[in-house]
Amino acid sequence: TGGTTTSCTSCYSGKGVEAGQGTSEEDCDWKPCLAGQYLDQQNGCQDCPADQWSTGGDSSLCTLCPEGKGVEPGQGGSQEDCDWKSCSAGQYLDQQSGCQDCPADQWSTGGNTPMCTRCPDGKGVDSGQGSSEENCVWKPCSAGQYLDQQNGCQDCPADQWSTGGNTPMCTRCPDGKGVDSG
């Protein structure tokens, strides 16, 4: 005698079968994954790791974001969801090519700033090395000048000389000899 079933057994969580099509547990298939997820045949839908994306469905792989770009785990449904990562101090964000070193004599705190800030007049810093205005140092003075830490390069007074650079004072000419200012 054939039995009549009055109830159905549910598929495991994350699995399903079309109405009237399930005759055994093997008929239960994984449901399509959401964007930002991939299908693991053992465990069902899993979030893509950080810096990877997936359109979901039955995809078993996630795709890496382009270099320099990233996305939070499970949040990338397409490559367009990958955003530029924050730049390091001394860099600015170019929307076309990513993080770039600030040019010489400019600084940046990093992050997503689109441009660097110029050092004050007479001060400078090497390319990519300026993370704050404090990194800007006085540029070497020319011969005939001395470095005043408050005001920068200053001309030597009359009858005094200097080879320039970072010397803090000028040297007096020997007795009986002189030179014009600067």
PDB file of C-alpha atoms in Angstrom:
ATOM      1  CA  THR A   1       0.000   0.000   0.000  1.00  0.00           C
ATOM      2  CA  GLY A   2       1.329   3.413  -0.927  1.00  0.00           C
ATOM      3  CA  GLY A   3       1.545   6.076   1.757  1.00  0.00           C
ATOM      4  CA  THR A   4       0.358   9.607   1.362  1.00  0.00           C
ATOM      5  CA  THR A   5       2.576  12.417   2.672  1.00  0.00           C
ATOM      6  CA  THR A   6       0.714  15.180   4.382  1.00  0.00           C
ATOM      7  CA  SER A   7       3.760  17.419   5.037  1.00  0.00           C
ATOM      8  CA  CYS A   8       7.038  18.206   3.341  1.00  0.00           C
ATOM      9  CA  THR A   9      10.514  18.331   4.815  1.00  0.00           C
ATOM     10  CA  SER A  10      12.261  21.690   4.558  1.00  0.00           C
ATOM     11  CA  CYS A  11      15.572  21.999   2.772  1.00  0.00           C
ATOM     12  CA  TYR A  12      18.519  23.018   4.948  1.00  0.00           C
ATOM     13  CA  SER A  13      19.046  26.740   5.554  1.00  0.00           C
ATOM     14  CA  GLY A  14      20.370  28.458   2.444  1.00  0.00           C
ATOM     15  CA  LYS A  15      19.035  25.728   0.155  1.00  0.00           C
ATOM     16  CA  GLY A  16      15.800  25.441  -1.737  1.00  0.00           C
ATOM     17  CA  VAL A  17      13.885  23.612  -4.453  1.00  0.00           C
ATOM     18  CA  GLU A  18      11.080  24.708  -6.759  1.00  0.00           C
ATOM     19  CA  ALA A  19       7.546  23.859  -5.662  1.00  0.00           C
ATOM     20  CA  GLY A  20       6.586  20.308  -6.582  1.00  0.00           C
ATOM     21  CA  GLN A  21      10.126  19.391  -7.703  1.00  0.00           C
ATOM     22  CA  GLY A  22      11.668  18.088  -4.486  1.00  0.00           C
ATOM     23  CA  THR A  23      11.534  14.331  -3.990  1.00  0.00           C
ATOM     24  CA  SER A  24      14.656  13.977  -1.799  1.00  0.00           C
ATOM     25  CA  GLU A  25      17.259  16.028   0.058  1.00  0.00           C
ATOM     26  CA  GLU A  26      19.542  15.813  -2.993  1.00  0.00           C
ATOM     27  CA  ASP A  27      17.034  17.956  -4.929  1.00  0.00           C
ATOM     28  CA  CYS A  28      17.741  20.889  -2.565  1.00  0.00           C
ATOM     29  CA  ASP A  29      20.243  23.268  -4.208  1.00  0.00           C
ATOM     30  CA  TRP A  30      21.997  26.293  -2.782  1.00  0.00           C
ATOM     31  CA  LYS A  31      20.014  29.483  -3.281  1.00  0.00           C
ATOM     32  CA  PRO A  32      21.714  32.198  -5.362  1.00  0.00           C
ATOM     33  CA  CYS A  33      24.126  34.362  -3.379  1.00  0.00           C
ATOM     34  CA  LEU A  34      23.775  38.102  -2.970  1.00  0.00           C
ATOM     35  CA  ALA A  35      26.197  40.546  -4.589  1.00  0.00           C
ATOM     36  CA  GLY A  36      29.372  40.628  -2.491  1.00  0.00           C
ATOM     37  CA  GLN A  37      29.151  36.880  -1.786  1.00  0.00           C
ATOM     38  CA  TYR A  38      30.429  33.675  -3.378  1.00  0.00           C
ATOM     39  CA  LEU A  39      28.992  30.150  -3.253  1.00  0.00           C
ATOM     40  CA  ASP A  40      30.935  27.653  -1.160  1.00  0.00           C
ATOM     41  CA  GLN A  41      29.471  24.222  -2.051  1.00  0.00           C
ATOM     42  CA  GLN A  42      30.015  22.972   1.508  1.00  0.00           C
ATOM     43  CA  ASN A  43      28.793  25.990   3.488  1.00  0.00           C
ATOM     44  CA  GLY A  44      26.623  28.038   1.132  1.00  0.00           C
ATOM     45  CA  CYS A  45      26.940  31.764   0.523  1.00  0.00           C
ATOM     46  CA  GLN A  46      29.961  33.437   2.108  1.00  0.00           C
ATOM     47  CA  ASP A  47      31.020  37.087   2.118  1.00  0.00           C
ATOM     48  CA  CYS A  48      33.882  37.918  -0.211  1.00  0.00           C
ATOM     49  CA  PRO A  49      37.037  38.832   1.734  1.00  0.00           C
ATOM     50  CA  ALA A  50      38.192  42.444   2.047  1.00  0.00           C
ATOM     51  CA  ASP A  51      39.326  44.021  -1.237  1.00  0.00           C
ATOM     52  CA  GLN A  52      37.380  41.482  -3.348  1.00  0.00           C
ATOM     53  CA  TRP A  53      33.987  41.620  -5.087  1.00  0.00           C
ATOM     54  CA  SER A  54      31.421  39.305  -6.690  1.00  0.00           C
ATOM     55  CA  THR A  55      28.144  39.751  -8.534  1.00  0.00           C
ATOM     56  CA  GLY A  56      26.726  36.867  -6.460  1.00  0.00           C
ATOM     57  CA  GLY A  57      24.447  34.222  -7.973  1.00  0.00           C
ATOM     58  CA  ASP A  58      26.206  30.865  -8.175  1.00  0.00           C
ATOM     59  CA  SER A  59      29.710  32.318  -8.590  1.00  0.00           C
ATOM     60  CA  SER A  60      32.255  30.303  -6.636  1.00  0.00           C
ATOM     61  CA  LEU A  61      34.962  32.997  -6.771  1.00  0.00           C
ATOM     62  CA  CYS A  62      35.480  36.597  -5.791  1.00  0.00           C
ATOM     63  CA  THR A  63      37.544  38.987  -7.915  1.00  0.00           C
ATOM     64  CA  LEU A  64      40.347  41.165  -6.541  1.00  0.00           C
ATOM     65  CA  CYS A  65      39.835  44.916  -6.666  1.00  0.00           C
ATOM     66  CA  PRO A  66      42.326  46.783  -8.883  1.00  0.00           C
ATOM     67  CA  GLU A  67      45.660  47.588  -7.221  1.00  0.00           C
ATOM     68  CA  GLY A  68      45.380  50.425  -4.719  1.00  0.00           C
ATOM     69  CA  LYS A  69      41.619  49.991  -4.373  1.00  0.00           C
ATOM     70  CA  GLY A  70      39.586  48.121  -1.786  1.00  0.00           C
ATOM     71  CA  VAL A  71      36.168  47.324  -0.385  1.00  0.00           C
ATOM     72  CA  GLU A  72      34.895  46.038   2.973  1.00  0.00           C
ATOM     73  CA  PRO A  73      34.205  42.276   3.279  1.00  0.00           C
ATOM     74  CA  GLY A  74      30.903  41.334   1.607  1.00  0.00           C
ATOM     75  CA  GLN A  75      30.280  44.868   0.289  1.00  0.00           C
ATOM     76  CA  GLY A  76      31.668  44.573  -3.250  1.00  0.00           C
ATOM     77  CA  GLY A  77      29.022  43.693  -5.837  1.00  0.00           C
ATOM     78  CA  SER A  78      31.026  45.028  -8.797  1.00  0.00           C
ATOM     79  CA  GLN A  79      34.429  46.510  -9.576  1.00  0.00           C
ATOM     80  CA  GLU A  80      32.856  49.974  -9.280  1.00  0.00           C
ATOM     81  CA  ASP A  81      32.365  49.308  -5.546  1.00  0.00           C
ATOM     82  CA  CYS A  82      36.155  49.235  -5.106  1.00  0.00           C
ATOM     83  CA  ASP A  83      37.310  52.648  -3.866  1.00  0.00           C
ATOM     84  CA  TRP A  84      40.815  54.069  -3.665  1.00  0.00           C
ATOM     85  CA  LYS A  85      42.475  53.202  -0.382  1.00  0.00           C
ATOM     86  CA  SER A  86      43.633  56.030   1.867  1.00  0.00           C
ATOM     87  CA  CYS A  87      47.013  57.480   0.960  1.00  0.00           C
ATOM     88  CA  SER A  88      49.949  57.610   3.341  1.00  0.00           C
ATOM     89  CA  ALA A  89      51.207  60.897   4.757  1.00  0.00           C
ATOM     90  CA  GLY A  90      53.298  62.664   2.115  1.00  0.00           C
ATOM     91  CA  GLN A  91      50.930  61.540  -0.662  1.00  0.00           C
ATOM     92  CA  TYR A  92      47.785  62.809  -2.395  1.00  0.00           C
ATOM     93  CA  LEU A  93      44.988  60.907  -4.168  1.00  0.00           C
ATOM     94  CA  ASP A  94      44.860  61.135  -7.961  1.00  0.00           C
ATOM     95  CA  GLN A  95      41.434  59.736  -8.963  1.00  0.00           C
ATOM     96  CA  GLN A  96      42.884  58.247 -12.167  1.00  0.00           C
ATOM     97  CA  SER A  97      46.035  56.591 -10.853  1.00  0.00           C
ATOM     98  CA  GLY A  98      45.736  56.395  -7.052  1.00  0.00           C
ATOM     99  CA  CYS A  99      48.171  57.578  -4.396  1.00  0.00           C
ATOM    100  CA  GLN A 100      51.065  59.722  -5.612  1.00  0.00           C
ATOM    101  CA  ASP A 101      53.972  61.260  -3.701  1.00  0.00           C
ATOM    102  CA  CYS A 102      53.668  64.985  -3.094  1.00  0.00           C
ATOM    103  CA  PRO A 103      56.130  66.949  -5.238  1.00  0.00           C
ATOM    104  CA  ALA A 104      59.231  68.450  -3.606  1.00  0.00           C
ATOM    105  CA  ASP A 105      58.467  71.402  -1.304  1.00  0.00           C
ATOM    106  CA  GLN A 106      54.898  70.194  -0.640  1.00  0.00           C
ATOM    107  CA  TRP A 107      53.319  68.121   2.138  1.00  0.00           C
ATOM    108  CA  SER A 108      50.125  66.185   2.935  1.00  0.00           C
ATOM    109  CA  THR A 109      48.658  64.373   5.929  1.00  0.00           C
ATOM    110  CA  GLY A 110      47.478  61.623   3.542  1.00  0.00           C
ATOM    111  CA  GLY A 111      43.986  60.124   3.485  1.00  0.00           C
ATOM    112  CA  ASN A 112      41.956  61.030   0.391  1.00  0.00           C
ATOM    113  CA  THR A 113      43.195  64.591  -0.056  1.00  0.00           C
ATOM    114  CA  PRO A 114      43.301  65.522  -3.767  1.00  0.00           C
ATOM    115  CA  MET A 115      46.296  67.880  -3.490  1.00  0.00           C
ATOM    116  CA  CYS A 116      49.336  68.709  -1.407  1.00  0.00           C
ATOM    117  CA  THR A 117      50.062  71.936   0.482  1.00  0.00           C
ATOM    118  CA  ARG A 118      53.074  74.104  -0.405  1.00  0.00           C
ATOM    119  CA  CYS A 119      55.755  74.677   2.207  1.00  0.00           C
ATOM    120  CA  PRO A 120      56.152  78.304   3.349  1.00  0.00           C
ATOM    121  CA  ASP A 121      58.441  80.492   1.195  1.00  0.00           C
ATOM    122  CA  GLY A 122      62.092  79.616   1.623  1.00  0.00           C
ATOM    123  CA  LYS A 123      61.317  76.206   3.117  1.00  0.00           C
ATOM    124  CA  GLY A 124      61.255  72.806   1.462  1.00  0.00           C
ATOM    125  CA  VAL A 125      60.957  69.056   1.879  1.00  0.00           C
ATOM    126  CA  ASP A 126      61.902  66.110  -0.353  1.00  0.00           C
ATOM    127  CA  SER A 127      59.231  64.579  -2.600  1.00  0.00           C
ATOM    128  CA  GLY A 128      56.873  62.297  -0.635  1.00  0.00           C
ATOM    129  CA  GLN A 129      58.533  63.116   2.712  1.00  0.00           C
ATOM    130  CA  GLY A 130      56.310  65.940   3.984  1.00  0.00           C
ATOM    131  CA  SER A 131      53.558  64.779   6.337  1.00  0.00           C
ATOM    132  CA  SER A 132      53.035  68.176   8.012  1.00  0.00           C
ATOM    133  CA  GLU A 133      54.253  71.758   7.722  1.00  0.00           C
ATOM    134  CA  GLU A 134      56.773  70.985  10.486  1.00  0.00           C
ATOM    135  CA  ASN A 135      58.617  68.744   7.971  1.00  0.00           C
ATOM    136  CA  CYS A 136      59.345  71.812   5.832  1.00  0.00           C
ATOM    137  CA  VAL A 137      62.831  73.088   6.700  1.00  0.00           C
ATOM    138  CA  TRP A 138      64.720  76.149   5.588  1.00  0.00           C
ATOM    139  CA  LYS A 139      66.461  75.694   2.261  1.00  0.00           C
ATOM    140  CA  PRO A 140      70.240  76.243   2.209  1.00  0.00           C
ATOM    141  CA  CYS A 141      71.280  79.876   1.819  1.00  0.00           C
ATOM    142  CA  SER A 142      73.432  81.238  -0.999  1.00  0.00           C
ATOM    143  CA  ALA A 143      76.986  82.456  -0.436  1.00  0.00           C
ATOM    144  CA  GLY A 144      76.869  85.891   1.224  1.00  0.00           C
ATOM    145  CA  GLN A 145      73.828  84.898   3.328  1.00  0.00           C
ATOM    146  CA  TYR A 146      73.213  83.365   6.758  1.00  0.00           C
ATOM    147  CA  LEU A 147      70.235  81.365   8.025  1.00  0.00           C
ATOM    148  CA  ASP A 148      67.950  83.130  10.504  1.00  0.00           C
ATOM    149  CA  GLN A 149      65.702  80.359  11.932  1.00  0.00           C
ATOM    150  CA  GLN A 150      62.764  82.778  12.200  1.00  0.00           C
ATOM    151  CA  ASN A 151      63.036  84.587   8.867  1.00  0.00           C
ATOM    152  CA  GLY A 152      65.098  82.364   6.573  1.00  0.00           C
ATOM    153  CA  CYS A 153      68.084  83.448   4.494  1.00  0.00           C
ATOM    154  CA  GLN A 154      69.337  86.968   5.210  1.00  0.00           C
ATOM    155  CA  ASP A 155      72.106  88.940   3.523  1.00  0.00           C
ATOM    156  CA  CYS A 156      75.327  89.287   5.504  1.00  0.00           C
ATOM    157  CA  PRO A 157      75.911  92.851   6.728  1.00  0.00           C
ATOM    158  CA  ALA A 158      78.674  94.953   5.144  1.00  0.00           C
ATOM    159  CA  ASP A 159      82.199  93.768   5.962  1.00  0.00           C
ATOM    160  CA  GLN A 160      80.975  90.218   6.777  1.00  0.00           C
ATOM    161  CA  TRP A 161      80.905  87.074   4.610  1.00  0.00           C
ATOM    162  CA  SER A 162      79.450  83.559   4.511  1.00  0.00           C
ATOM    163  CA  THR A 163      79.756  80.492   2.294  1.00  0.00           C
ATOM    164  CA  GLY A 164      75.972  80.037   2.635  1.00  0.00           C
ATOM    165  CA  GLY A 165      74.273  76.742   3.455  1.00  0.00           C
ATOM    166  CA  ASN A 166      72.796  76.576   6.949  1.00  0.00           C
ATOM    167  CA  THR A 167      75.369  78.734   8.729  1.00  0.00           C
ATOM    168  CA  PRO A 168      73.646  80.765  11.485  1.00  0.00           C
ATOM    169  CA  MET A 169      75.943  83.825  11.251  1.00  0.00           C
ATOM    170  CA  CYS A 170      78.343  85.641   9.000  1.00  0.00           C
ATOM    171  CA  THR A 171      82.077  85.987   9.621  1.00  0.00           C
ATOM    172  CA  ARG A 172      83.753  89.391   9.982  1.00  0.00           C
ATOM    173  CA  CYS A 173      86.285  90.278   7.320  1.00  0.00           C
ATOM    174  CA  PRO A 174      89.912  90.618   8.551  1.00  0.00           C
ATOM    175  CA  ASP A 175      90.970  94.107   9.704  1.00  0.00           C
ATOM    176  CA  GLY A 176      91.470  96.440   6.810  1.00  0.00           C
ATOM    177  CA  LYS A 177      89.380  94.351   4.405  1.00  0.00           C
ATOM    178  CA  GLY A 178      85.704  94.673   3.590  1.00  0.00           C
ATOM    179  CA  VAL A 179      82.867  93.556   1.369  1.00  0.00           C
ATOM    180  CA  ASP A 180      79.525  95.029   0.383  1.00  0.00           C
ATOM    181  CA  SER A 181      76.363  93.772   2.083  1.00  0.00           C
ATOM    182  CA  GLY A 182      75.116  90.410   0.797  1.00  0.00           C
TER     183      GLY A 182
END
